Every structure is written in C-alpha cells, then in structure tokens.
Backbone as a printed PyTorch tensor [residue, N CA C, xyz], in Angstrom:
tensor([[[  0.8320,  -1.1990,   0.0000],
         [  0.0000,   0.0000,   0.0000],
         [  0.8720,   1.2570,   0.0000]],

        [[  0.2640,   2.5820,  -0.2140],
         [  1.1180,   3.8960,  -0.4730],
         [  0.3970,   4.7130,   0.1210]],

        [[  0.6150,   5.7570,   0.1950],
         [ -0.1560,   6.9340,   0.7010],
         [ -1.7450,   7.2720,   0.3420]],

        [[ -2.6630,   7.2370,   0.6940],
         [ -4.5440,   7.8510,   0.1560],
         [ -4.3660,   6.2280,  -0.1690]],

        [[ -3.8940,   4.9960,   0.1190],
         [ -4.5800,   3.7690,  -0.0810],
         [ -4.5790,   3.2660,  -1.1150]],

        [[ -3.5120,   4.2420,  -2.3460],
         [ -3.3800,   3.3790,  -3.2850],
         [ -2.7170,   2.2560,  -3.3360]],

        [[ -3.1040,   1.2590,  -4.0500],
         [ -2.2710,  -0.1100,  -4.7050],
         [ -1.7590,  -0.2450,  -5.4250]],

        [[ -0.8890,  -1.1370,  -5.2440],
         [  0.7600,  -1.3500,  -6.2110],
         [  0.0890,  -2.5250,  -6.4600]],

        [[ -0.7610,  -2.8310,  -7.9480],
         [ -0.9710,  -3.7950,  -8.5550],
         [  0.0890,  -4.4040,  -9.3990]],

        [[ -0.3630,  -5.8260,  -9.3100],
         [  0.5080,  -6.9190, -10.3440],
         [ -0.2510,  -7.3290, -11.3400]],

        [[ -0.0260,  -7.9890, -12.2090],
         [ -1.3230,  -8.3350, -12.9510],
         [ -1.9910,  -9.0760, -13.1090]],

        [[ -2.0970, -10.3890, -11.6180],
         [ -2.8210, -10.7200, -11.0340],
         [ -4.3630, -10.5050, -10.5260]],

        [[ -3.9180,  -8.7790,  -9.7160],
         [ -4.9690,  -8.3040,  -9.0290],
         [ -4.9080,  -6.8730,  -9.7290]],

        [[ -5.2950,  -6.6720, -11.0360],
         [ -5.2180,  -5.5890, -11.6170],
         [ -6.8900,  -5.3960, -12.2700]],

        [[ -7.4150,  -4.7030, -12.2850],
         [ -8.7470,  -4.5500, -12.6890],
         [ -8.7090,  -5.6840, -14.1450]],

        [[-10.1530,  -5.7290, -14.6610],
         [ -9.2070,  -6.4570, -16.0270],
         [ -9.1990,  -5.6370, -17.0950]],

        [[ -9.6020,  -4.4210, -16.8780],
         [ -9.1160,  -3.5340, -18.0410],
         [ -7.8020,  -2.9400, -18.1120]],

        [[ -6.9180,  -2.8120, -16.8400],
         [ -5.3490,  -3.0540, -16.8510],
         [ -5.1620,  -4.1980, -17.2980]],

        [[ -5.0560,  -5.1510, -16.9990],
         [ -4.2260,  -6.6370, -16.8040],
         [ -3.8180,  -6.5700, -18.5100]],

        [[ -4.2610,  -6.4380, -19.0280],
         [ -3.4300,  -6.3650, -20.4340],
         [ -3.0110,  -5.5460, -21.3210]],

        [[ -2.9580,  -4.5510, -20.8130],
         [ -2.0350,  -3.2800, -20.6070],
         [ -0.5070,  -3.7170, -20.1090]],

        [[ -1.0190,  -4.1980, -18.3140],
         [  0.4030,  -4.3260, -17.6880],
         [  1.1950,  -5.3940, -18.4880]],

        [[  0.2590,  -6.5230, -19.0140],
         [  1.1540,  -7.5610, -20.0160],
         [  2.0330,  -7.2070, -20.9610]],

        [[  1.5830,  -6.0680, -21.5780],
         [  2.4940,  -5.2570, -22.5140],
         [  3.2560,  -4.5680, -22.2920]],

        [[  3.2440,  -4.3370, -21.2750],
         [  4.2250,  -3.0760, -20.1410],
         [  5.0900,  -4.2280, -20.1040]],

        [[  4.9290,  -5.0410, -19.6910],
         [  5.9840,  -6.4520, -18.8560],
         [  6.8910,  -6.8640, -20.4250]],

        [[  6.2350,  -7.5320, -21.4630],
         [  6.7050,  -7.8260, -22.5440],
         [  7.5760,  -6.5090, -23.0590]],

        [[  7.1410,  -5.5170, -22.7440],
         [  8.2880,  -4.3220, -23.4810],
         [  9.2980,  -3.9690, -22.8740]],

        [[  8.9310,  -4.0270, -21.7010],
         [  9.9540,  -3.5170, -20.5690],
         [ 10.9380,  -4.6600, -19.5370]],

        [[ 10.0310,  -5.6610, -20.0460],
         [ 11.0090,  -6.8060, -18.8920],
         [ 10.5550,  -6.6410, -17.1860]],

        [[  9.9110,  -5.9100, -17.1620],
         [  9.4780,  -5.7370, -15.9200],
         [  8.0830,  -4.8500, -16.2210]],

        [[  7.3770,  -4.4570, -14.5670],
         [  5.8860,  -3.4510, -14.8260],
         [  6.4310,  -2.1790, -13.9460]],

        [[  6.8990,  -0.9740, -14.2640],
         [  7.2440,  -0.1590, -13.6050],
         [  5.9560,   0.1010, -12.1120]],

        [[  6.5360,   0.3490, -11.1320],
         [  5.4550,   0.8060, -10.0390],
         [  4.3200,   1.8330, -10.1400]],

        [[  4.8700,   2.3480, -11.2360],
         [  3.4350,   3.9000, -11.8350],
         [  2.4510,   3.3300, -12.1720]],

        [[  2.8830,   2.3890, -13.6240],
         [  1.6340,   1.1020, -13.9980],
         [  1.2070,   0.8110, -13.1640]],

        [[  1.9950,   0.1670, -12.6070],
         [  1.0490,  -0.4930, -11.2720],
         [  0.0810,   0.0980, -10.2790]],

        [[  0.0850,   1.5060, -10.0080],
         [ -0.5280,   2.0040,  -9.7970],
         [ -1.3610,   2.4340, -10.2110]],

        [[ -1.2080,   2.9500, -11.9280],
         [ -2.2340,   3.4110, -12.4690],
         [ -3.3090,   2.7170, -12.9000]],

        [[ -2.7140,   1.0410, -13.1260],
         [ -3.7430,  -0.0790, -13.2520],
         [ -5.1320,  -0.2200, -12.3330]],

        [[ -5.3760,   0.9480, -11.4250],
         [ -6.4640,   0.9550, -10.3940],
         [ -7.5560,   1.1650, -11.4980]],

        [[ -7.4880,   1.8360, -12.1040],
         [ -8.0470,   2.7350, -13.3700],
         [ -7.3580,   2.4440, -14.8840]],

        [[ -8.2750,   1.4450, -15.2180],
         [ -7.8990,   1.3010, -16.7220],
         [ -7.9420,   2.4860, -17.5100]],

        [[ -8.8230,   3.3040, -17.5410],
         [ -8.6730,   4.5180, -18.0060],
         [ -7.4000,   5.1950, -18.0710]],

        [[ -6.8520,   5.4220, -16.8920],
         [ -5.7780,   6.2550, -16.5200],
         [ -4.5420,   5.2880, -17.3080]],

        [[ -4.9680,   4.3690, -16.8450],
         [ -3.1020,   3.2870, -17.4270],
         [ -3.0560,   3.2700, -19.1100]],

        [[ -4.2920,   3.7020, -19.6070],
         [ -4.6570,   3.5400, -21.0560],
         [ -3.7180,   4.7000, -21.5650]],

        [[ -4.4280,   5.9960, -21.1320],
         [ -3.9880,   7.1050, -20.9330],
         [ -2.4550,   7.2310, -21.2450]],

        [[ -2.1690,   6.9210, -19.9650],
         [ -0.1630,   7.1110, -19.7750],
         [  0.2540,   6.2060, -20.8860]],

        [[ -0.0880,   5.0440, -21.7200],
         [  0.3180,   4.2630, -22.0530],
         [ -0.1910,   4.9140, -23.4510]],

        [[ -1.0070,   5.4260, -23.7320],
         [ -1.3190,   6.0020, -25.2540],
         [ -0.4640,   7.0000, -25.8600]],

        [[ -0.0210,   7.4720, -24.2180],
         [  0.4220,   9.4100, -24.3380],
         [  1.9930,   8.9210, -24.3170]],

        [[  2.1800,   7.8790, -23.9800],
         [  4.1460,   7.6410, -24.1110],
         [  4.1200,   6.9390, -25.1510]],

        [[  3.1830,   6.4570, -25.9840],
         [  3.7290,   6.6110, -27.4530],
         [  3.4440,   7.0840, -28.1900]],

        [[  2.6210,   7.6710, -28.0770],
         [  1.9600,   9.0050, -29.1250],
         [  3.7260,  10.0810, -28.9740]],

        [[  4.1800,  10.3120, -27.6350],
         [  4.8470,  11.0030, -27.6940],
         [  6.4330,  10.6790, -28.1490]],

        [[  6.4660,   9.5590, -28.3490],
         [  7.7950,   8.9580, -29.1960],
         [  7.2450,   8.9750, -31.0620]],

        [[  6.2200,   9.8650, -31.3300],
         [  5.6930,  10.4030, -32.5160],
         [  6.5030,  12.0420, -32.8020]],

        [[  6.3700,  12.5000, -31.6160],
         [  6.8320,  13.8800, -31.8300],
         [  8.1150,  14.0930, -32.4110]],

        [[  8.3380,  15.2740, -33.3030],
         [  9.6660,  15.8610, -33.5770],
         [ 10.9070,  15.7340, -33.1550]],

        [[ 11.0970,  15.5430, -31.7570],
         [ 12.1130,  15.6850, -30.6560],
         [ 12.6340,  14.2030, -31.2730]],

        [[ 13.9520,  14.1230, -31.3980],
         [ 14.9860,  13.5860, -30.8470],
         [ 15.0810,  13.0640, -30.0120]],

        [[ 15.7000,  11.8310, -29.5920],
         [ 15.2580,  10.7280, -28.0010],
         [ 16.1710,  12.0310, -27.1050]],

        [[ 17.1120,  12.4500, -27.2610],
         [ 17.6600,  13.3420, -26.7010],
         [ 16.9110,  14.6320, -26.0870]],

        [[ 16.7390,  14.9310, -27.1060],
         [ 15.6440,  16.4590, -26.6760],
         [ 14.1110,  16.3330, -26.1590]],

        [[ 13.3840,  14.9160, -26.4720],
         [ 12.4710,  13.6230, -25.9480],
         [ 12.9400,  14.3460, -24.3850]],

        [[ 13.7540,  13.4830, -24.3710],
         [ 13.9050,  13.0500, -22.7610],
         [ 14.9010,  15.0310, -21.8740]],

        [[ 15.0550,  15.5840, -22.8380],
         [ 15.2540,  16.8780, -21.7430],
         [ 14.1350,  17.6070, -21.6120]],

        [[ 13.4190,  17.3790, -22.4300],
         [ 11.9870,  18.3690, -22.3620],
         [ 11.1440,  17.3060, -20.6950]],

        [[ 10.9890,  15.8140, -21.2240],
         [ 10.4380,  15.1860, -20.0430],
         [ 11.7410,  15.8130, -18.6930]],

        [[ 13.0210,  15.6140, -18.4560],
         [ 13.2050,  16.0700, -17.4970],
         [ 13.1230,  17.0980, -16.7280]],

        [[ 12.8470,  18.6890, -17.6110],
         [ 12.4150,  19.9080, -17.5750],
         [ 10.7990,  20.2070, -16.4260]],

        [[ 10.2640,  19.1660, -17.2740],
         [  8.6260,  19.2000, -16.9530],
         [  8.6280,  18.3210, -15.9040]],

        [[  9.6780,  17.3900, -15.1910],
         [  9.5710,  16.4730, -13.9850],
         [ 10.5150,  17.6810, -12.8330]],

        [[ 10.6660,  18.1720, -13.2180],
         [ 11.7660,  19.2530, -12.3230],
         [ 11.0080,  20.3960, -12.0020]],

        [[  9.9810,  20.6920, -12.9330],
         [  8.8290,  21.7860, -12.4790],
         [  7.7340,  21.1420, -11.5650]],

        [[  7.6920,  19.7570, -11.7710],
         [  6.0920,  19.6530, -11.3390],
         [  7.2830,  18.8320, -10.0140]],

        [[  8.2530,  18.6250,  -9.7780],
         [  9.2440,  17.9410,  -7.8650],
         [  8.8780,  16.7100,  -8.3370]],

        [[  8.5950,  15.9370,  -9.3260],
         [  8.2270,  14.3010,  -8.7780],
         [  9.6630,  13.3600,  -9.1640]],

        [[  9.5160,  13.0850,  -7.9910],
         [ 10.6560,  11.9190,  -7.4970],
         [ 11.1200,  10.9800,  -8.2640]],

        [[  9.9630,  10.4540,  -8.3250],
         [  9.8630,   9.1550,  -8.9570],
         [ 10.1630,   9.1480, -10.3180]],

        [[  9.6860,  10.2950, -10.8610],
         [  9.2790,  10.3240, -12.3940],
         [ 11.5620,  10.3890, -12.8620]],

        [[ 11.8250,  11.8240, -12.0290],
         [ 13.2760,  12.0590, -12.3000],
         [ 13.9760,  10.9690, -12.3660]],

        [[ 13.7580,  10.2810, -11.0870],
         [ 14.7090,   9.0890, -10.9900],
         [ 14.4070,   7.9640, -11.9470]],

        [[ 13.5320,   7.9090, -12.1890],
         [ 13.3430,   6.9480, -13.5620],
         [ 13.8430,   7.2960, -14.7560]],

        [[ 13.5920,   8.8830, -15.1640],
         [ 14.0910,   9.3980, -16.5130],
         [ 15.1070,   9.8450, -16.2900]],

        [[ 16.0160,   9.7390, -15.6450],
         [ 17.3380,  10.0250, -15.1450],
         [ 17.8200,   9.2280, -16.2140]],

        [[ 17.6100,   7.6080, -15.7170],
         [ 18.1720,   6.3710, -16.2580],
         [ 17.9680,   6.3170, -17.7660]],

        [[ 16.5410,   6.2750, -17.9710],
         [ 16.2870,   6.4990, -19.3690],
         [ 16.8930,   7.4740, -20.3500]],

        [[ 17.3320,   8.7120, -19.4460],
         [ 17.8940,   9.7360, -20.6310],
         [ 19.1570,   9.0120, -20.4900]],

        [[ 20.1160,   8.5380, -19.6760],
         [ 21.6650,   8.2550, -20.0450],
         [ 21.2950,   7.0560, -20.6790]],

        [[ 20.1050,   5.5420, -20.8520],
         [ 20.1040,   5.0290, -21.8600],
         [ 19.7980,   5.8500, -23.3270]],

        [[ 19.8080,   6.8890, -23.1110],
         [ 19.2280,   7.9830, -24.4710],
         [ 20.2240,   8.4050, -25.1330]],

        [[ 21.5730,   8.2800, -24.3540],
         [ 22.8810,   8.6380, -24.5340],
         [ 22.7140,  10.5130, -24.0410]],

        [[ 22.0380,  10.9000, -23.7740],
         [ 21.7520,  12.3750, -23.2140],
         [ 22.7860,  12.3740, -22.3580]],

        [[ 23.6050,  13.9520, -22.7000],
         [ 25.0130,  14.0840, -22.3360],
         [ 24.7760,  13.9930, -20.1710]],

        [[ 25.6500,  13.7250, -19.8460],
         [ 25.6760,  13.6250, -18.2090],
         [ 25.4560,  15.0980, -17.6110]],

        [[ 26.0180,  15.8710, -18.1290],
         [ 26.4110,  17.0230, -17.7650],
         [ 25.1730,  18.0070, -18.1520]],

        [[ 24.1370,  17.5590, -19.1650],
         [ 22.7900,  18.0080, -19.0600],
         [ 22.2460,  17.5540, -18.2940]],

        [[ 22.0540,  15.8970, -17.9760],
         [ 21.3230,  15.8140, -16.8600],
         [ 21.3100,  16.1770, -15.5170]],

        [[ 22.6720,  16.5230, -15.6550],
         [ 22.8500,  17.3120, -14.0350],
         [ 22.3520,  18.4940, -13.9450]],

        [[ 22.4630,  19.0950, -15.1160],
         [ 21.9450,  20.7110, -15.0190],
         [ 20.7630,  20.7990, -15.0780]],

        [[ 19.8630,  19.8340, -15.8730],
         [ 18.3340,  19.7400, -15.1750],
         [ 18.0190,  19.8620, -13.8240]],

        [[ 18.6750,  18.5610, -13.5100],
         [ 17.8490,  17.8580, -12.3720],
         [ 18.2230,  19.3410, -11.0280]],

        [[ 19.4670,  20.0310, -11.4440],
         [ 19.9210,  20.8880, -10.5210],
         [ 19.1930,  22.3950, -10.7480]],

        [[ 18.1550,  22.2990, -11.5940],
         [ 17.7030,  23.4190, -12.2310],
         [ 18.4030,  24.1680, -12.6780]],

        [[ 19.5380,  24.2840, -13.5780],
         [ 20.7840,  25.1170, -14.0090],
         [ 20.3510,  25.1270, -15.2480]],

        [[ 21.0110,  26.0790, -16.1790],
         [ 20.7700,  25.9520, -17.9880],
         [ 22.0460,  24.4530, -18.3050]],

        [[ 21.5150,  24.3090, -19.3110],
         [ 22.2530,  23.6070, -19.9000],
         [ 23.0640,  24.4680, -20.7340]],

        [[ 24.3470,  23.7970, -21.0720],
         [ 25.7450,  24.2180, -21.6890],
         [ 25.0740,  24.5090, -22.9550]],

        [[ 24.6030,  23.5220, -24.0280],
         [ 23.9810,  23.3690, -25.3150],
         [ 23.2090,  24.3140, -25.7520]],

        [[ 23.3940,  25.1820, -26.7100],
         [ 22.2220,  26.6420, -26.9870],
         [ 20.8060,  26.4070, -27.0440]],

        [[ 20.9640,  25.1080, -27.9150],
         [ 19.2330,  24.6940, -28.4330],
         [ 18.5790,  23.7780, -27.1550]],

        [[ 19.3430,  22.9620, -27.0860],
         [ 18.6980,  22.2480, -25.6720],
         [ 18.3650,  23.4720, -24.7370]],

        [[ 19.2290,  24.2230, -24.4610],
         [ 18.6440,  24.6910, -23.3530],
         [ 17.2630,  25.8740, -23.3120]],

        [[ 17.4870,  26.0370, -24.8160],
         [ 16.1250,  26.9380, -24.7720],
         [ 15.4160,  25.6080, -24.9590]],

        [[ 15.5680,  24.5750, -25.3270],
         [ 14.1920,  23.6970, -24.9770],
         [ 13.9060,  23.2610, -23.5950]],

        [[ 15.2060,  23.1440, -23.0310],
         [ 14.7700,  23.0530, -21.6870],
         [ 13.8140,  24.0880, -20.7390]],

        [[ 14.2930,  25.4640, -21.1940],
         [ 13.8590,  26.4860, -20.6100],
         [ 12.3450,  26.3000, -21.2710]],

        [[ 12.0490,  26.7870, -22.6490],
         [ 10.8520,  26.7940, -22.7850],
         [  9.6510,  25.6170, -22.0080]],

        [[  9.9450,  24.3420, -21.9660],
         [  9.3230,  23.0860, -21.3160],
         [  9.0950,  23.5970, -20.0780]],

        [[  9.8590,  24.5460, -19.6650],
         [  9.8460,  24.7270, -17.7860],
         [  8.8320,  25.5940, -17.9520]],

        [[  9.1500,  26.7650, -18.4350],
         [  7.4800,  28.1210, -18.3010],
         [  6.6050,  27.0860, -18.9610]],

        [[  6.4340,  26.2440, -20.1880],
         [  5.0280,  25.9090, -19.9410],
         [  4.5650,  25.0120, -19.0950]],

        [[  5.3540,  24.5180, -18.6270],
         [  4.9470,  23.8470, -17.1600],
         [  4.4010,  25.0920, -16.0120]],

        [[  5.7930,  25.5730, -15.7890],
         [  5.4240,  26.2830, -14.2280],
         [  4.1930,  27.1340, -14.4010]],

        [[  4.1430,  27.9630, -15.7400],
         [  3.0980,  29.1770, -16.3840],
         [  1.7290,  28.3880, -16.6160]],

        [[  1.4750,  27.0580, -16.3160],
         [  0.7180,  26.1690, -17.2450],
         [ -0.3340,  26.5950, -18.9080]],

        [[  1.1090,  26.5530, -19.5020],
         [  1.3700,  27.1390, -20.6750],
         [  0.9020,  28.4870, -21.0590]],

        [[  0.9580,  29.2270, -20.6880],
         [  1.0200,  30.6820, -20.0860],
         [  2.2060,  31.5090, -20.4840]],

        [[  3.0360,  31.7830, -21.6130],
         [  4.1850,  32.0370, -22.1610],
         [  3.7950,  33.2320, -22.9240]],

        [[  4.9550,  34.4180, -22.3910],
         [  5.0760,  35.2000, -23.4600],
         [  5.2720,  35.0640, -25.2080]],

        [[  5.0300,  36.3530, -26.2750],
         [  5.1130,  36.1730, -27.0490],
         [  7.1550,  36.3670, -27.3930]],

        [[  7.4840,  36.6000, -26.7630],
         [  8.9650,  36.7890, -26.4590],
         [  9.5940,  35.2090, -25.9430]],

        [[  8.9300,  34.6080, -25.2530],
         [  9.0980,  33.6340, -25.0430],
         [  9.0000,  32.3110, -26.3680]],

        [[  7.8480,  32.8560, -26.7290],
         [  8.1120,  31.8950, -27.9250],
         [  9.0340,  32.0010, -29.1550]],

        [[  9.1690,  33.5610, -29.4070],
         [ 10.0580,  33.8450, -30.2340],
         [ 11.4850,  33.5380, -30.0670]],

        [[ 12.0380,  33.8110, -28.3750],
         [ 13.1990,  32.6220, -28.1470],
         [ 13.0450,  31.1120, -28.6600]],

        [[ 12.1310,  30.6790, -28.3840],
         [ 12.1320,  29.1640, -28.6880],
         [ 12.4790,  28.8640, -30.1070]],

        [[ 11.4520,  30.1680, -30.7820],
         [ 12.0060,  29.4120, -32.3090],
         [ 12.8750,  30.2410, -32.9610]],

        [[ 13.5800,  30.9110, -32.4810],
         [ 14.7910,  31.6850, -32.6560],
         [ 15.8600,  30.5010, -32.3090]],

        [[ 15.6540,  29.6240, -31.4950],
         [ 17.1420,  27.9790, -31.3040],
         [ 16.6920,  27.5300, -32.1090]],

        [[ 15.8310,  27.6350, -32.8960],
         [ 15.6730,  26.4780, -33.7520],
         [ 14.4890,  25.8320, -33.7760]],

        [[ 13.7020,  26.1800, -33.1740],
         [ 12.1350,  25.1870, -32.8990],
         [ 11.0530,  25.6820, -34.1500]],

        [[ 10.0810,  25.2220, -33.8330],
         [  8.9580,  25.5500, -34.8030],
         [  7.3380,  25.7000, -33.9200]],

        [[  6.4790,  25.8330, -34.4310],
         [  5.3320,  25.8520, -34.3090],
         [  5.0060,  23.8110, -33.7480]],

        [[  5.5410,  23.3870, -34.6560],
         [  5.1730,  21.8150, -34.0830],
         [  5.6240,  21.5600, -33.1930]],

        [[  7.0460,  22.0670, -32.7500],
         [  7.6560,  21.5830, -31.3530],
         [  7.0570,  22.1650, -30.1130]],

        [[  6.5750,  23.5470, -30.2670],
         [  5.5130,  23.7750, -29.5370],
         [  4.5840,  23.0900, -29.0000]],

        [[  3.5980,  22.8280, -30.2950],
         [  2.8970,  21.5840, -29.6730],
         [  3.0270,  20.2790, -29.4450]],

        [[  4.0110,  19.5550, -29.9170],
         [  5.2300,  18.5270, -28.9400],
         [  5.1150,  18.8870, -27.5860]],

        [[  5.7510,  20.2350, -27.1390],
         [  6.1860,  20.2250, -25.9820],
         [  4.8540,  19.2620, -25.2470]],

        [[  3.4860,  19.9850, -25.6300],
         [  2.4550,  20.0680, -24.7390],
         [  2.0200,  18.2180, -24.8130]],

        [[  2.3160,  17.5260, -25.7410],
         [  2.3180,  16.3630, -25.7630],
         [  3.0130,  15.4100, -24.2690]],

        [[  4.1380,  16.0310, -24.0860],
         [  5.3790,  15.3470, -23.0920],
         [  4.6720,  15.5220, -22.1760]],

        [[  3.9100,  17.0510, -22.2830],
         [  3.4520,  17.7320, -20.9960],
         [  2.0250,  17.0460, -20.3350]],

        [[  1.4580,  16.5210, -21.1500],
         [  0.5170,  15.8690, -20.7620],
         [  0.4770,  14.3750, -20.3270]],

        [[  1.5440,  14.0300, -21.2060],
         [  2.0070,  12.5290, -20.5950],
         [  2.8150,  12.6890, -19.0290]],

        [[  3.8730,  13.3230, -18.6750],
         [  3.7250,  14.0680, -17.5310],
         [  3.0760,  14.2740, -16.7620]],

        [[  1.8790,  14.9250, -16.9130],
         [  1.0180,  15.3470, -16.0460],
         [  0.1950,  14.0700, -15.2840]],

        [[ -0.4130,  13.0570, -16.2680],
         [ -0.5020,  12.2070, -15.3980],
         [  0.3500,  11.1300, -14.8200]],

        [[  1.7580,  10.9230, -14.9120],
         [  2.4940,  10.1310, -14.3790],
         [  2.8010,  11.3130, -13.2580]],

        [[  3.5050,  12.3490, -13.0260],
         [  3.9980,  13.0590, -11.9390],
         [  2.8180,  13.6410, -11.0130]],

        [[  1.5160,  13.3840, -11.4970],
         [  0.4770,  13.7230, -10.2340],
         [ -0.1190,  12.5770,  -9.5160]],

        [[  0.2360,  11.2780, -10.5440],
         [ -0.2990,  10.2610,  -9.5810],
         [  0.8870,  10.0210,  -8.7140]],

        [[  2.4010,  10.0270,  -9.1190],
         [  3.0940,   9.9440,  -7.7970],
         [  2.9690,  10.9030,  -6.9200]],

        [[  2.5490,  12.4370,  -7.2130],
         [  2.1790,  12.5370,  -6.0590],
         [  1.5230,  12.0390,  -4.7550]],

        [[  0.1550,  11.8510,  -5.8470],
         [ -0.5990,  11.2130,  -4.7110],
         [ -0.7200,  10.0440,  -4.3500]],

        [[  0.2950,   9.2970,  -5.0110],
         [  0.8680,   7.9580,  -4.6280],
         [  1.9590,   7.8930,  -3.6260]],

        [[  2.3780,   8.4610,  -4.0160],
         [  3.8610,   8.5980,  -3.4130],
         [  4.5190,   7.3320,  -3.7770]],

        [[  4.1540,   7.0710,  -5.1840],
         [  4.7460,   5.6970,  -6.0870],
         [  6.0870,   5.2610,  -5.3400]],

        [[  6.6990,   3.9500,  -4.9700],
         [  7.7310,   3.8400,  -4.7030],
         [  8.6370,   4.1030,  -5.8990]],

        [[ 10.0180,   3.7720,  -5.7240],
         [ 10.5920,   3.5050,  -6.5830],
         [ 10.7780,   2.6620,  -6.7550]],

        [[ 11.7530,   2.1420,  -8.2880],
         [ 11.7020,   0.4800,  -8.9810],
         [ 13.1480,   0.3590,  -8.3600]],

        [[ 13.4230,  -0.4630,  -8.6070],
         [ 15.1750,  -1.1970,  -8.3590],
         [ 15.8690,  -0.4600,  -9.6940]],

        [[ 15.6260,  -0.5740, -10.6020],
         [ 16.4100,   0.2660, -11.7770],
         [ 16.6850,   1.7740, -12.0160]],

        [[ 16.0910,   2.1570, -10.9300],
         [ 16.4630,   3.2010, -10.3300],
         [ 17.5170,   3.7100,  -9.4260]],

        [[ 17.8860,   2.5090,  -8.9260],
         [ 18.9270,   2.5680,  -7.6870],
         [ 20.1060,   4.0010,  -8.2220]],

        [[ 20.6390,   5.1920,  -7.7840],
         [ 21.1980,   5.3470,  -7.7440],
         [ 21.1830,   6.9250,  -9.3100]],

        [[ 19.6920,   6.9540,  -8.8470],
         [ 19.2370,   8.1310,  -9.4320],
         [ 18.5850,   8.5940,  -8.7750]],

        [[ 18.1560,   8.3220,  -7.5140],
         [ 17.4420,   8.8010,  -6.6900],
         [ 17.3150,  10.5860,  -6.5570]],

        [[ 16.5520,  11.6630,  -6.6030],
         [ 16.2870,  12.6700,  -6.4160],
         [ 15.5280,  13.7830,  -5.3850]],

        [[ 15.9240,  14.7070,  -4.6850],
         [ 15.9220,  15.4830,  -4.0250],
         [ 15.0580,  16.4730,  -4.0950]],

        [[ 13.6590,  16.5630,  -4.5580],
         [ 13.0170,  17.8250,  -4.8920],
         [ 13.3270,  19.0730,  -4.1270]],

        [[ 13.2010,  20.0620,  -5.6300],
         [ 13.5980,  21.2460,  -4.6930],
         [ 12.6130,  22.0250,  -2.9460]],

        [[ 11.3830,  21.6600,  -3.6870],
         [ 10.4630,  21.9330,  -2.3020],
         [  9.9620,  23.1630,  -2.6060]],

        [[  9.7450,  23.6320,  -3.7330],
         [  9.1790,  24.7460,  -4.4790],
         [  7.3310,  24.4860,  -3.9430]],

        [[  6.6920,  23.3670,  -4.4470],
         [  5.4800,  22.8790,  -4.2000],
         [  4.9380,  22.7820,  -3.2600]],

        [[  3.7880,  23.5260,  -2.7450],
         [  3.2790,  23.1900,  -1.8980],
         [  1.8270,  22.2120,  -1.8260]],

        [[  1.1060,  21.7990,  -1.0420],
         [ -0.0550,  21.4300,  -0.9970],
         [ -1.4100,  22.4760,  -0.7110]],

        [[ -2.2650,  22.5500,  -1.4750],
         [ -3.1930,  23.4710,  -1.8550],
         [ -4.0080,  23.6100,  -0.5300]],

        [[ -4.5330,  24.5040,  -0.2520],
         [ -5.3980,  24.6220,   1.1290],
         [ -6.6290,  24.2360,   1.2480]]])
C-alpha cells in the first residue's frame, strides 16, 4: 500500500481492463514499472499514460531532446519518482551527463538549443502554458517551430498524469532506479 490507499498492482490483481495493458508493459519492458502499477487501479488512466508515451515517441524531438523536455517538466512539477526513472532512461538515451545534471539541478544547460528547450518546457509547465510572445520567439529563434511547440504540450501531458499520480501515490521507486534517486527542490506546496 502507499499513501490515500493506493495499490501497487501486479497483474494478477489488476482490474481487467489493466491486466493487459500491464502484459504489454511487462513484454516491453522486462518488468511493470510501479506507476503502472498504480495506475492499473483505473484502466482509463493506465490507457492514458500508455497512449500518451507513445503518441509522444511520434513527436519531432529527438530521443535526446524527448527526454530533456520530459526532465524539464519532472523538475517543475518535484516528482521523485518520475526524475529518478528518466534520469536512467535519458543516459540510456545517450543524453550528455552534464545536461542531466543541469536539469535535475535546475541550471541551464551548456547546449544553446537544448537549453532553450529546456527552458521553454519549464514556463510551460510552471506558467501552465502561459508564455510570453517573447518567449516563444526565443524558442524558435534555437531552432524550434510551431510543431515543437505543440510537442512540448504532448510530453506535458504525458507528464502530467504520471507526476500527479506519484504525487498522490507517493509511487515507490523500482530497483532500476537505484542510484538516481532525487531530491526535490520543495518549491510545491499542498493546496489549502
């Protein structure tokens, strides 16, 4: 069990509109990450995360620029879980080390274009997409376009529901994580 009583389903005891979802999760991944497993409460929701992470390996981005935009948008919204997972995934991405540090540390990145993608991913997160017209004109002044724009909001939505259910999960972490573990800054508070 986790925090508000959610369950860390297997796919055993998974509704049965998960259970074959998580089968495909398992067959792709070799394992069922703990988010699935959680999100399997709600076939809906696991459908969801599972539609929106490959819809979003559709977008423009580069597995590289893929995975700095997702670390951008896991660094705005504090989730733990999500960083320390895409930690791993961006250095399987080959994503330079020295960006991922400057994410996860909220710093710019060294790289001109990455980092206005990084930057832009962060205001439409923190702004919830709420961006000057100056703001966008940086973006596609590195190099972006009108589609990467709406890319971003793609990541951003796949995001949104993986980093709010660990919130309110307080998802553990997996073992393949070991050693990405993350520190939120503590920017977030809980609403009154």
């Amino acid at each position: 069990m986790t925090i508000n009583a959610f369950k860390v389903h297997d796919i055993a005891t998974a509704p049965a509109g998960s259970a074959d979802i998580l089968k495909d999760v398992q067959k792709a991944w070799g394992f069922v990450p703990n988010l699935h497993r959680v999100l399997a409460e709600s076939p809906a929701a696991l459908e969801a995360y599972a539609t929106l992470w490959t819809i979003a390996e559709k977008t423009s981005f580069t597995p590289v620029e893929r995975n700095i935009v997702y670390l951008s948008i896991i660094y705005e919204n504090e989730c733990v879980y999500c960083m320390a997972g895409h930690t791993n995934l961006s250095r399987m991405a080959k994503v330079d080390e020295a960006a991922i540090a400057a994410v996860r540390e909220g710093r710019p990145i060294a790289d001109a274009k990455l980092e206005a993608l990084r930057h832009f991913a962060a205001l439409v997160t923190r702004n919830r997409g709420v961006v000057s017209p100056a703001d966008v004109e940086a973006f596609k002044a590195a190099g972006y376009d009108n589609r990467a724009i709406l890319d971003v909001l793609v990541l951003a939505a796949t995001k949104l529901i993986s980093n709010y259910t660990n919130h309110l999960a307080e998802t553990p972490l997996d073992s393949f994580m070991k050693g990405a573990e993350w520190k939120a800054p503590g920017k977030l508070k809980a609403a009154a």
